[in-house]
Tab-separated table of C-alpha atoms in Angstrom:
chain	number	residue	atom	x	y	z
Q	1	UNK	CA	-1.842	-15.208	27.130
Q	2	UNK	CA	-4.913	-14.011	25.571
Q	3	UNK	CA	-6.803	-15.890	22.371
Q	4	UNK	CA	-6.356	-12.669	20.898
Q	5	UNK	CA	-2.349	-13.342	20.908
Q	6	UNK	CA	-2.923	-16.514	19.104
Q	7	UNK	CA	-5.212	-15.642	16.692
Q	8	UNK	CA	-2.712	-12.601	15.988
Q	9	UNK	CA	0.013	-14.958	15.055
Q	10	UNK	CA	-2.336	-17.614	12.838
Q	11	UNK	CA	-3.318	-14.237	11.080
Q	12	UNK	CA	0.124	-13.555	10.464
Q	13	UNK	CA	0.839	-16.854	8.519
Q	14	UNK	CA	-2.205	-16.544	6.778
Q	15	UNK	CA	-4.014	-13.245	7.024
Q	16	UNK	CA	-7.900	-13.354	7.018
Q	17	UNK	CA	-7.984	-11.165	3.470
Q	18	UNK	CA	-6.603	-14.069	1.313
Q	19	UNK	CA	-9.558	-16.415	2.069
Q	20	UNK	CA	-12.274	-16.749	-0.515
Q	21	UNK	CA	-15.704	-14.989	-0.781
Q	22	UNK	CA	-17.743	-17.857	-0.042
Q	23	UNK	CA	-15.530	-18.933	3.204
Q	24	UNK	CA	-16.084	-17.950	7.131
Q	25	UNK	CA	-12.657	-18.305	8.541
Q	26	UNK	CA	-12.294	-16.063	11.571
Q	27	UNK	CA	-13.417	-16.472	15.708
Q	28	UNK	CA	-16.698	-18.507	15.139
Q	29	UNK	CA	-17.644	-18.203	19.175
Q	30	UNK	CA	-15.972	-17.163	22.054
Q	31	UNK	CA	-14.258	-13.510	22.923
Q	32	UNK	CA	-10.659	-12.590	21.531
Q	33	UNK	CA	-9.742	-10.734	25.244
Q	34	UNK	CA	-10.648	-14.116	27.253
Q	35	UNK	CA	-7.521	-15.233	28.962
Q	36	UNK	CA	-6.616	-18.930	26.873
Q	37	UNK	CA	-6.397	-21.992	28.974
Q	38	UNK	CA	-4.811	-24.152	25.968
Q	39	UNK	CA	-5.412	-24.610	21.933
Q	40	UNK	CA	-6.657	-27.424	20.713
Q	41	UNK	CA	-5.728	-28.159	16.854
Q	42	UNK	CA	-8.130	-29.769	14.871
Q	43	UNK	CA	-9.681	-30.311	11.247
Q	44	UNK	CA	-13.404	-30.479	11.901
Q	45	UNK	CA	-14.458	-28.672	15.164
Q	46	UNK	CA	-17.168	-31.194	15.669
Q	47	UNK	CA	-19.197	-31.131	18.921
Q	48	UNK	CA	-17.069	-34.445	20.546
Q	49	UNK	CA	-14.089	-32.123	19.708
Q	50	UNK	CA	-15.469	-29.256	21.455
Q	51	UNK	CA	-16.132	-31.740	24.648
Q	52	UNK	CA	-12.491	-33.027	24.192
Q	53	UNK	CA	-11.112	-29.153	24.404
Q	54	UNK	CA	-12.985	-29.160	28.083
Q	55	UNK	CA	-11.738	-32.601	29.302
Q	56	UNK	CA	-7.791	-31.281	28.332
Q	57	UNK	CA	-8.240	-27.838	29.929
Q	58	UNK	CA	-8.617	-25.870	26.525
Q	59	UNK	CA	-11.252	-22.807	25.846
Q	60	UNK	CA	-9.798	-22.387	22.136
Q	61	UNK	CA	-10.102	-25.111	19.296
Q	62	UNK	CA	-8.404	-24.098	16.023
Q	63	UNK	CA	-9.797	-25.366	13.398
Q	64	UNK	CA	-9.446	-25.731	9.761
Q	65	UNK	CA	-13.087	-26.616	8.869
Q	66	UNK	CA	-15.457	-23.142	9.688
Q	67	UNK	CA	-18.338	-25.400	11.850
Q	68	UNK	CA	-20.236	-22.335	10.686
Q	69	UNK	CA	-20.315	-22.312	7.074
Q	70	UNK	CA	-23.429	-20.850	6.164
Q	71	UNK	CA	-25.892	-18.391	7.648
Q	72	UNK	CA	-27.654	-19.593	11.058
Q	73	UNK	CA	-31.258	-18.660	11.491
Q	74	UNK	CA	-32.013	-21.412	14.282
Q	75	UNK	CA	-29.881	-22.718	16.923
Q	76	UNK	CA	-31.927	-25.702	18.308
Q	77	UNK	CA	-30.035	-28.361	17.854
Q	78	UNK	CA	-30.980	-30.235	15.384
Q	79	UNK	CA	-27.569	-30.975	13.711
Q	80	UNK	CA	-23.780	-31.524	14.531
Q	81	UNK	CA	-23.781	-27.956	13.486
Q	82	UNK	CA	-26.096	-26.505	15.546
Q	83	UNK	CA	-24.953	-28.812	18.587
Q	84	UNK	CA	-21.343	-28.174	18.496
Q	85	UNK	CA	-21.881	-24.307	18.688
Q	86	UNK	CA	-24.610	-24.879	21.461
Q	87	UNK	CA	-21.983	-26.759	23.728
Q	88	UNK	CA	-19.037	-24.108	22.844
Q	89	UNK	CA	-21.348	-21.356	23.733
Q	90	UNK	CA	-22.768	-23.028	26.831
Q	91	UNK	CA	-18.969	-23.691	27.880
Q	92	UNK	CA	-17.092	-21.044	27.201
Q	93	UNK	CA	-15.098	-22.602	24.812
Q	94	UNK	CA	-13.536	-20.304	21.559
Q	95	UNK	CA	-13.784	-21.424	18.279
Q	96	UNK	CA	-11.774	-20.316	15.363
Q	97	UNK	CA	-11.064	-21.290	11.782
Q	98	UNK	CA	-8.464	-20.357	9.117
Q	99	UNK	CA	-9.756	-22.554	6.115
Q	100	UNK	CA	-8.879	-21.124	2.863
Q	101	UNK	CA	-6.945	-18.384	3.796
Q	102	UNK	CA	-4.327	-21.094	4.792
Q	103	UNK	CA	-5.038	-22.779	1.682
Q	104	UNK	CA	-4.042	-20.047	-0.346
Q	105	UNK	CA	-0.452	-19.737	1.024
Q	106	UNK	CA	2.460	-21.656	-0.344
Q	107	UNK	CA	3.311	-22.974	3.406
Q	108	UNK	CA	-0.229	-24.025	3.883
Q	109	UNK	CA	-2.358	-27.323	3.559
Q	110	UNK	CA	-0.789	-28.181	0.263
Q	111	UNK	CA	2.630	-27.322	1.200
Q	112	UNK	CA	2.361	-29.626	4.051
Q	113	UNK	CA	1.250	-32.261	1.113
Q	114	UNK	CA	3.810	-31.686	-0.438
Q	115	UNK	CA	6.557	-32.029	2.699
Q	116	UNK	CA	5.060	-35.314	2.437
Q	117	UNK	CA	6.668	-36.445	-0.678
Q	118	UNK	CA	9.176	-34.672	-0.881
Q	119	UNK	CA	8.142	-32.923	-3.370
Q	120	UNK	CA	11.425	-29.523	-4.522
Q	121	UNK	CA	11.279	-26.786	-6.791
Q	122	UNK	CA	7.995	-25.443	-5.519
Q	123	UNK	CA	5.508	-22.839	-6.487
Q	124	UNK	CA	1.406	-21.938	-6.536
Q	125	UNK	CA	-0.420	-23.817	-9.084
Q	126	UNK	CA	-3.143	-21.009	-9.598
Q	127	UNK	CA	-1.313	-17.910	-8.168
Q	128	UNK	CA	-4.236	-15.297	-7.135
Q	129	UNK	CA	-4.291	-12.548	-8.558
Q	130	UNK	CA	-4.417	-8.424	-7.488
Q	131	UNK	CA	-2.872	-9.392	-4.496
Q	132	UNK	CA	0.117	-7.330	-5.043
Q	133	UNK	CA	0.031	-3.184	-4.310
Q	134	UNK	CA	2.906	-0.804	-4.653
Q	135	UNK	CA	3.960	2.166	-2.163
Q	136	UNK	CA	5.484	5.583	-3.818
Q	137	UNK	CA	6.851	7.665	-0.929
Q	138	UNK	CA	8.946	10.727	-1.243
Q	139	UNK	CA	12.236	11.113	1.290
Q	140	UNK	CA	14.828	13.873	1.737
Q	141	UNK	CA	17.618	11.967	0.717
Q	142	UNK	CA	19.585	11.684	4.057
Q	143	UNK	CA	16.490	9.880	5.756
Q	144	UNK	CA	16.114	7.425	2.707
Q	145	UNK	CA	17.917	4.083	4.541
Q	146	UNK	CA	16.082	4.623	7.777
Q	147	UNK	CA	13.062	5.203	5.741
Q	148	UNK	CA	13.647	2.186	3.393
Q	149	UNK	CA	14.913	-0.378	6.262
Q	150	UNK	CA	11.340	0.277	7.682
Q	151	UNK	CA	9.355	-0.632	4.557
Q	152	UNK	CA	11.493	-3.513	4.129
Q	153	UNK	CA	11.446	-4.731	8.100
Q	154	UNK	CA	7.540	-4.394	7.413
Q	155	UNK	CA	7.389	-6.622	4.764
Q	156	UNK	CA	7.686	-4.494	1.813
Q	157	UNK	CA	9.609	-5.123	-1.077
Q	158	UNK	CA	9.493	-8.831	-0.860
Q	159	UNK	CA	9.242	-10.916	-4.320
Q	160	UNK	CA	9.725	-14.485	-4.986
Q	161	UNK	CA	12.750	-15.378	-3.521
Q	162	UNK	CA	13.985	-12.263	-3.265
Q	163	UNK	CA	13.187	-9.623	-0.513
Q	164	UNK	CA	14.873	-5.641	0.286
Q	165	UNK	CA	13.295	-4.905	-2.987
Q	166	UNK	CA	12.985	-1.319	-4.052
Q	167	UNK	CA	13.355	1.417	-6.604
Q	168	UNK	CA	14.459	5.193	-6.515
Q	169	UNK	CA	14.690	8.034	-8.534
Q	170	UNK	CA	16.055	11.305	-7.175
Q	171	UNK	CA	14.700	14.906	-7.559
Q	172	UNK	CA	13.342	17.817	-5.946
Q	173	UNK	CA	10.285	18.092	-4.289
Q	174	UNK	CA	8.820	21.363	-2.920
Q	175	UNK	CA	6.300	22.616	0.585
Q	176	UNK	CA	5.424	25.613	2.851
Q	177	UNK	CA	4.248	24.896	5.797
Q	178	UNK	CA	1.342	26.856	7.362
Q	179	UNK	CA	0.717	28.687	10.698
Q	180	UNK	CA	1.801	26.446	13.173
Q	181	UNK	CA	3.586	23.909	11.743
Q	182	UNK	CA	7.125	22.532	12.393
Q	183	UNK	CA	8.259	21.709	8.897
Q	184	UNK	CA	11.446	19.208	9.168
Q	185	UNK	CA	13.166	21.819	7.114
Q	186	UNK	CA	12.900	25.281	6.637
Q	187	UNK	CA	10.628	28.045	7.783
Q	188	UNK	CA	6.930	28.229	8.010
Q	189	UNK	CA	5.460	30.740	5.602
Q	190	UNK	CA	8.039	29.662	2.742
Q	191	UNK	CA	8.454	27.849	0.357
Q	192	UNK	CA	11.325	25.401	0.452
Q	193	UNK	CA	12.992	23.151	-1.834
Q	194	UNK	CA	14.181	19.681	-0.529
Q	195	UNK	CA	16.600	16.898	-2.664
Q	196	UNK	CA	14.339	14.285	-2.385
Q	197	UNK	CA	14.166	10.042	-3.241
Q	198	UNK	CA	11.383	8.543	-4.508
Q	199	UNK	CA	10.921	5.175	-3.256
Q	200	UNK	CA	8.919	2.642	-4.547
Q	201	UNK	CA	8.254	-1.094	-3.120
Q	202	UNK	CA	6.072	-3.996	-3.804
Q	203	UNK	CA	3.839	-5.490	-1.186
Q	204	UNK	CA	0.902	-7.505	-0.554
Q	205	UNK	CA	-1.975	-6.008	-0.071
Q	206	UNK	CA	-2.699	-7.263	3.589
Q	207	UNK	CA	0.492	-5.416	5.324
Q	208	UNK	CA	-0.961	-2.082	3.493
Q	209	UNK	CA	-1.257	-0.952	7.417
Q	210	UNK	CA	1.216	-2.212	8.485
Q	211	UNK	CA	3.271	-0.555	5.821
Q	212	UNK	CA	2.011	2.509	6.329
Q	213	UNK	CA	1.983	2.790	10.403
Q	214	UNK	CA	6.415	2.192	9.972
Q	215	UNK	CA	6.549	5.020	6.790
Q	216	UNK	CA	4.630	7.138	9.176
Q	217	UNK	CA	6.982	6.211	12.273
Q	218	UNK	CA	10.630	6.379	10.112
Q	219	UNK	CA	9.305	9.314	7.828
Q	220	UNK	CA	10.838	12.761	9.402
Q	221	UNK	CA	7.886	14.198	7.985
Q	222	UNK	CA	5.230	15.972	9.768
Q	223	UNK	CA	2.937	14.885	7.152
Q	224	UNK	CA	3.970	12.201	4.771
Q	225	UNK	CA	3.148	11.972	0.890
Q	226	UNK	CA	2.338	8.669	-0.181
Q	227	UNK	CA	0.933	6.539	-2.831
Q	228	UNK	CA	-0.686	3.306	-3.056
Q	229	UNK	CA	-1.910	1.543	-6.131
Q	230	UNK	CA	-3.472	-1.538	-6.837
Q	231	UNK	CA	-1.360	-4.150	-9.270
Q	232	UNK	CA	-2.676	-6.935	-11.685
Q	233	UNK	CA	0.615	-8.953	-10.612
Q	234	UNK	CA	-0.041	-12.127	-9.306
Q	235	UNK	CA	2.091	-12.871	-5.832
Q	236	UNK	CA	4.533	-15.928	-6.436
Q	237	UNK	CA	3.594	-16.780	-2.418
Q	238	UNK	CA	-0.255	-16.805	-2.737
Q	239	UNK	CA	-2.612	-18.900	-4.328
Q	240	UNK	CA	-4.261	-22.524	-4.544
Q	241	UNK	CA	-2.245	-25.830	-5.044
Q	242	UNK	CA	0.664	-26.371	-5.904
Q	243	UNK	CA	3.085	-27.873	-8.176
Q	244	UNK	CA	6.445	-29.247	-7.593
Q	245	UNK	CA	9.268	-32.230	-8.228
Q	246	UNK	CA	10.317	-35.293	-6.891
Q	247	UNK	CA	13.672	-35.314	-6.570
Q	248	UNK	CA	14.253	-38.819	-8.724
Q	249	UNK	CA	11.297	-39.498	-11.754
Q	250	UNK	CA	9.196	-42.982	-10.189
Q	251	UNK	CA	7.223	-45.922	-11.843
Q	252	UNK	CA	4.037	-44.773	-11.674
Q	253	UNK	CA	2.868	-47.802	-9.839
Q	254	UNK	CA	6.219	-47.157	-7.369
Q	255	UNK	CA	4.684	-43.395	-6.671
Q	256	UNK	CA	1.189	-44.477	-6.044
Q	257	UNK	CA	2.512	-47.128	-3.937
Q	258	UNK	CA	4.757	-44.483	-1.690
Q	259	UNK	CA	1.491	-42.141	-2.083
Q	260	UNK	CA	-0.469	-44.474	0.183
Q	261	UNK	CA	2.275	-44.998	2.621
Q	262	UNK	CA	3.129	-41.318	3.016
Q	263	UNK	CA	-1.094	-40.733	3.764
Q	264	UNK	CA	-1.572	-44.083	5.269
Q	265	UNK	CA	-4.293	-44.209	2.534
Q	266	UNK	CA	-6.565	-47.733	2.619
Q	267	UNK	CA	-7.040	-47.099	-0.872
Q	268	UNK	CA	-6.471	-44.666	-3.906
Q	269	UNK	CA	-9.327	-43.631	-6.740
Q	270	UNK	CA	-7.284	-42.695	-9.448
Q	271	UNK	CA	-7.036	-42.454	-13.903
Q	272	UNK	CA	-5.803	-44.736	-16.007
Q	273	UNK	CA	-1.944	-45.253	-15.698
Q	274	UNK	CA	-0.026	-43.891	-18.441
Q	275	UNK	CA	3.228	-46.011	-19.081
Q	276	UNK	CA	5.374	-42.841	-18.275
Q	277	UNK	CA	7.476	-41.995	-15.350
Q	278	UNK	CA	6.061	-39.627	-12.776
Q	279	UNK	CA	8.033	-36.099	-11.816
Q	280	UNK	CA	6.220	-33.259	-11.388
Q	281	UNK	CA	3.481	-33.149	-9.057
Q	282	UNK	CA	0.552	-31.336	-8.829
Q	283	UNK	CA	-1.570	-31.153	-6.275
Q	284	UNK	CA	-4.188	-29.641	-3.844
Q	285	UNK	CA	-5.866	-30.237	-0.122
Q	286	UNK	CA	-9.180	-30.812	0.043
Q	287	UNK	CA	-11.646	-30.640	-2.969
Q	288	UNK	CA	-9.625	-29.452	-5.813
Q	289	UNK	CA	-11.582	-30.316	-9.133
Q	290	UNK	CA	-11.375	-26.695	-10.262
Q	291	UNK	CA	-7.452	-26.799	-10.600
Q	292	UNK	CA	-7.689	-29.664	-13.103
Q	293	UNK	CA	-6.805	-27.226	-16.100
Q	294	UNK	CA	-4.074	-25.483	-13.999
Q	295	UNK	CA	-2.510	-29.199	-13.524
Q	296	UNK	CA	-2.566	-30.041	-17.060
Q	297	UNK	CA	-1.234	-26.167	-17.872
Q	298	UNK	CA	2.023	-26.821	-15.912
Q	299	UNK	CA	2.268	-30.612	-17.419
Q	300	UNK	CA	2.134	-31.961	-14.495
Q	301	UNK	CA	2.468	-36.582	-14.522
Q	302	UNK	CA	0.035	-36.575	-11.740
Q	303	UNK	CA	-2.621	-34.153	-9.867
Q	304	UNK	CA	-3.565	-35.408	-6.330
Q	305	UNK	CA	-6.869	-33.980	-4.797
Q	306	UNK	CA	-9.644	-35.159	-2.651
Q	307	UNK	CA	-13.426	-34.700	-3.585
Q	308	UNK	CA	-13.555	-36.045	-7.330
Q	309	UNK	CA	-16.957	-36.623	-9.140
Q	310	UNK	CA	-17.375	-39.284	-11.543
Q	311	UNK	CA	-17.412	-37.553	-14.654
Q	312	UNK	CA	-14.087	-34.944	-13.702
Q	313	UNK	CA	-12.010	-37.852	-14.086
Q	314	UNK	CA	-12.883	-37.724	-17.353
Q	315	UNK	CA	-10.632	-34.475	-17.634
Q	316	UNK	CA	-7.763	-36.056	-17.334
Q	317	UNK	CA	-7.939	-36.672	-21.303
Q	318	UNK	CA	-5.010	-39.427	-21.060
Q	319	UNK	CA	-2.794	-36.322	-20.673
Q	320	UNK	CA	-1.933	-37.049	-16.711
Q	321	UNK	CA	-3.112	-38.984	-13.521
Q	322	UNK	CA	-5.861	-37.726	-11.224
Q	323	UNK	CA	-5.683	-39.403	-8.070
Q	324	UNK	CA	-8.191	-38.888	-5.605
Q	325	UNK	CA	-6.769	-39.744	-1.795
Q	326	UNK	CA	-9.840	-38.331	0.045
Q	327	UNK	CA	-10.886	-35.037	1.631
Q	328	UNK	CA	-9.733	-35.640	5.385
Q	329	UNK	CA	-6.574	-37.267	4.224
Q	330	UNK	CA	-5.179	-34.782	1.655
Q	331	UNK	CA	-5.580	-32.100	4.752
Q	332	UNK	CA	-4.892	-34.358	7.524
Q	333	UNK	CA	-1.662	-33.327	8.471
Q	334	UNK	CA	-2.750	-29.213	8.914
Q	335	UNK	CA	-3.264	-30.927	12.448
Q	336	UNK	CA	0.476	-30.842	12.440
Q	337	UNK	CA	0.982	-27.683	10.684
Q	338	UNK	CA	-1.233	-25.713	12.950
Q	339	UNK	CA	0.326	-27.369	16.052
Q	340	UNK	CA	4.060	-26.447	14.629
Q	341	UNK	CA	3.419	-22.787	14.207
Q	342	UNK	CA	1.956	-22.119	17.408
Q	343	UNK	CA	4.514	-24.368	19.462
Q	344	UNK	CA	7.435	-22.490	17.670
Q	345	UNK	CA	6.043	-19.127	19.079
Q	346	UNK	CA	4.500	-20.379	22.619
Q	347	UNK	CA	6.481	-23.241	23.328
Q	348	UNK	CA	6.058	-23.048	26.847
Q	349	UNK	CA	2.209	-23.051	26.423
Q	350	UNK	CA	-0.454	-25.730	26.349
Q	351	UNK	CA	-0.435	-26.376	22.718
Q	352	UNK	CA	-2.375	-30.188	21.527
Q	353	UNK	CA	-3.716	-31.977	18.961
Q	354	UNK	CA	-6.623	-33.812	19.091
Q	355	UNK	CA	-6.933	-37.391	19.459
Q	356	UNK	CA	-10.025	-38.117	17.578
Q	357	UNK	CA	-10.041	-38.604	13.570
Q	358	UNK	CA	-13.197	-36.268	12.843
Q	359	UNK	CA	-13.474	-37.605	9.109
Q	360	UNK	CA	-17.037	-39.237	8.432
Q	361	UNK	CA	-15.982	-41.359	5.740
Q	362	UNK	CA	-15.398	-44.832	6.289
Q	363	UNK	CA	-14.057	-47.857	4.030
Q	364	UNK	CA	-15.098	-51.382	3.954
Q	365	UNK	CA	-12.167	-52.949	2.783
């Protein structure tokens, strides 16, 4: 088992393209080809962390914090930064992160808020946009299944909650193949005249090689005409926060109340209460300000975020709730979710979770 064969499959659930501009998800240290001794899973690869992933027999932390977040001109020490990468460098010890790329997925930090509570009827709060491409390919019409069954086993032509998704429009397409080729069908030197379907599928814009490496594999082509374009469609899967339903409307004291247990919260910072039941939930891991407007869009009873300045309360506008549970404990449990999808796959390898709470904040209750 290489770290390369783990960081294939955490790229898989959420590739590295969906993070945002200003993030540094990736391998922060180490070498993808070293041999991995054991994962550790983690929020904040802090520098006791690192020393942790030595003491268990573990060269690879994953990480949902980057430890390097901004550029490094010095490396002397002189910070938790700067230490932790001095100690994983000096000790051979990987680092990798996958911070808003897995915060832009449905199944990602908020989803596992919303596991949670329970939360049904699901979907992206701010679905991100020009994510979505489309492929138009052009098949002689007895190859079209065998061509279309490897678009779709590829991911293509998946959409909402449907997937095998795909168009076609028959006609006849036309080629002459030169000196020395081996046309599929008829003779070199002139020109022939093939039935042909065109196919078209939806896909995001991550698999695009993927996509293309199985049309170019299925196609009986020698060479294969293709199209990709670039769509404005947002993708249903892909996008920050999320919004969703309890399955019974609460008291909004009685939801605040199961809040706290369900985070193990010492306390909650939150609006004014309302006098209304609460149902539909909207919420977001980590510091989630910005999707204020997108919770009171979807009328949401409640929007539940870390990170909240003074004044942003102020948005709520005695329209909904903001509750504020913290930072760390809105993306506590990615821990868990980072542990689950790499046990699933490797369950026979050396898969933990770290035993130390890395959050700095403390409350004097």
């Amino acid at each position: 088992m290489k770290i390369a064969d783990i960081i294939d499959l955490l790229e898989a659930v959420a590739p590295p393209s969906l993070q945002e501009s200003y993030d540094n998800a990736g391998l922060l240290t180490g070498n993808p080809g070293w041999a991995c001794t054991g994962a550790l899973c983690t929020l904040d690869a802090t520098e006791e962390v690192v020393k942790e992933a030595m003491q268990r027999g573990c060269n690879l932390v994953v990480a949902h914090h980057p430890i390097i977040f901004g550029g490094l001109k010095k490396i002397t020490g002189k910070n938790y930064v700067e230490k932790t990468i001095i100690t994983a460098i000096k000790n051979d010890i990987a680092i990798y992160a996958i911070h808003t790329n897995l915060d832009n997925v449905i199944d990602g930090v908020s989803g596992m808020m919303a596991d949670k509570l329970g939360l049904k009827n699901r979907k992206i709060l701010s679905p991100k946009e020009a994510t979505l491409k489309k492929l138009y390919t052009f098949v002689p019409v007895e190859q079209v299944e065998q061509v279309r069954a490897a678009l779709f086993e590829a991911g293509g032509g998946h959409t909402g909650n449907y997937n095998e998704c795909s168009f076609g429009v028959e006609g006849t397409g036309t080629f002459k193949g030169g000196e020395g080729t081996n046309p599929f069908a008829g003779q070199p030197g002139e020109r022939h005249y093939e039935k042909e379907l065109k196919i078209e599928v939806i896909f995001p814009g991550y698999l695009q090689n993927s996509l293309i490496r199985a049309l170019r594999t299925a196609h009986p082509y020698e060479e294969v005409a293709y199209d990709v374009v670039n769509l404005a469609n947002t993708h249903p899967g892909i996008g920050s926060g999320l919004v969703g339903e309890l399955p019974e409307a609460l008291p909004e004291a009685a939801f605040l109340n199961q809040l706290k247990q369900a985070f193990d919260l010492p306390l909650i910072r939150h609006t004014a209460l309302l006098g209304r039941p609460v149902k539909k939930i909207a919420l977001c891991g980590g510091a989630g300000s910005f999707l204020i407007p997108k919770a009171l869009g979807v009328g949401a009873d409640i929007y539940i975020t870390g990170d909240m300045k003074y004044h942003e309360f102020f948005d709520a506008n005695g329209r909904l709730i903001i509750a504020d549970i913290g930072h760390f404990e809105s993306e506590q449990f990615t821990i868990d979710l980072l542990a689950g999808v790499l046990q699933e796959k490797f369950p026979t390898f050396a898969v933990l979770k770290t035993a130390l709470k890395t959050n700095p904040v403390y409350y004097f209750v």
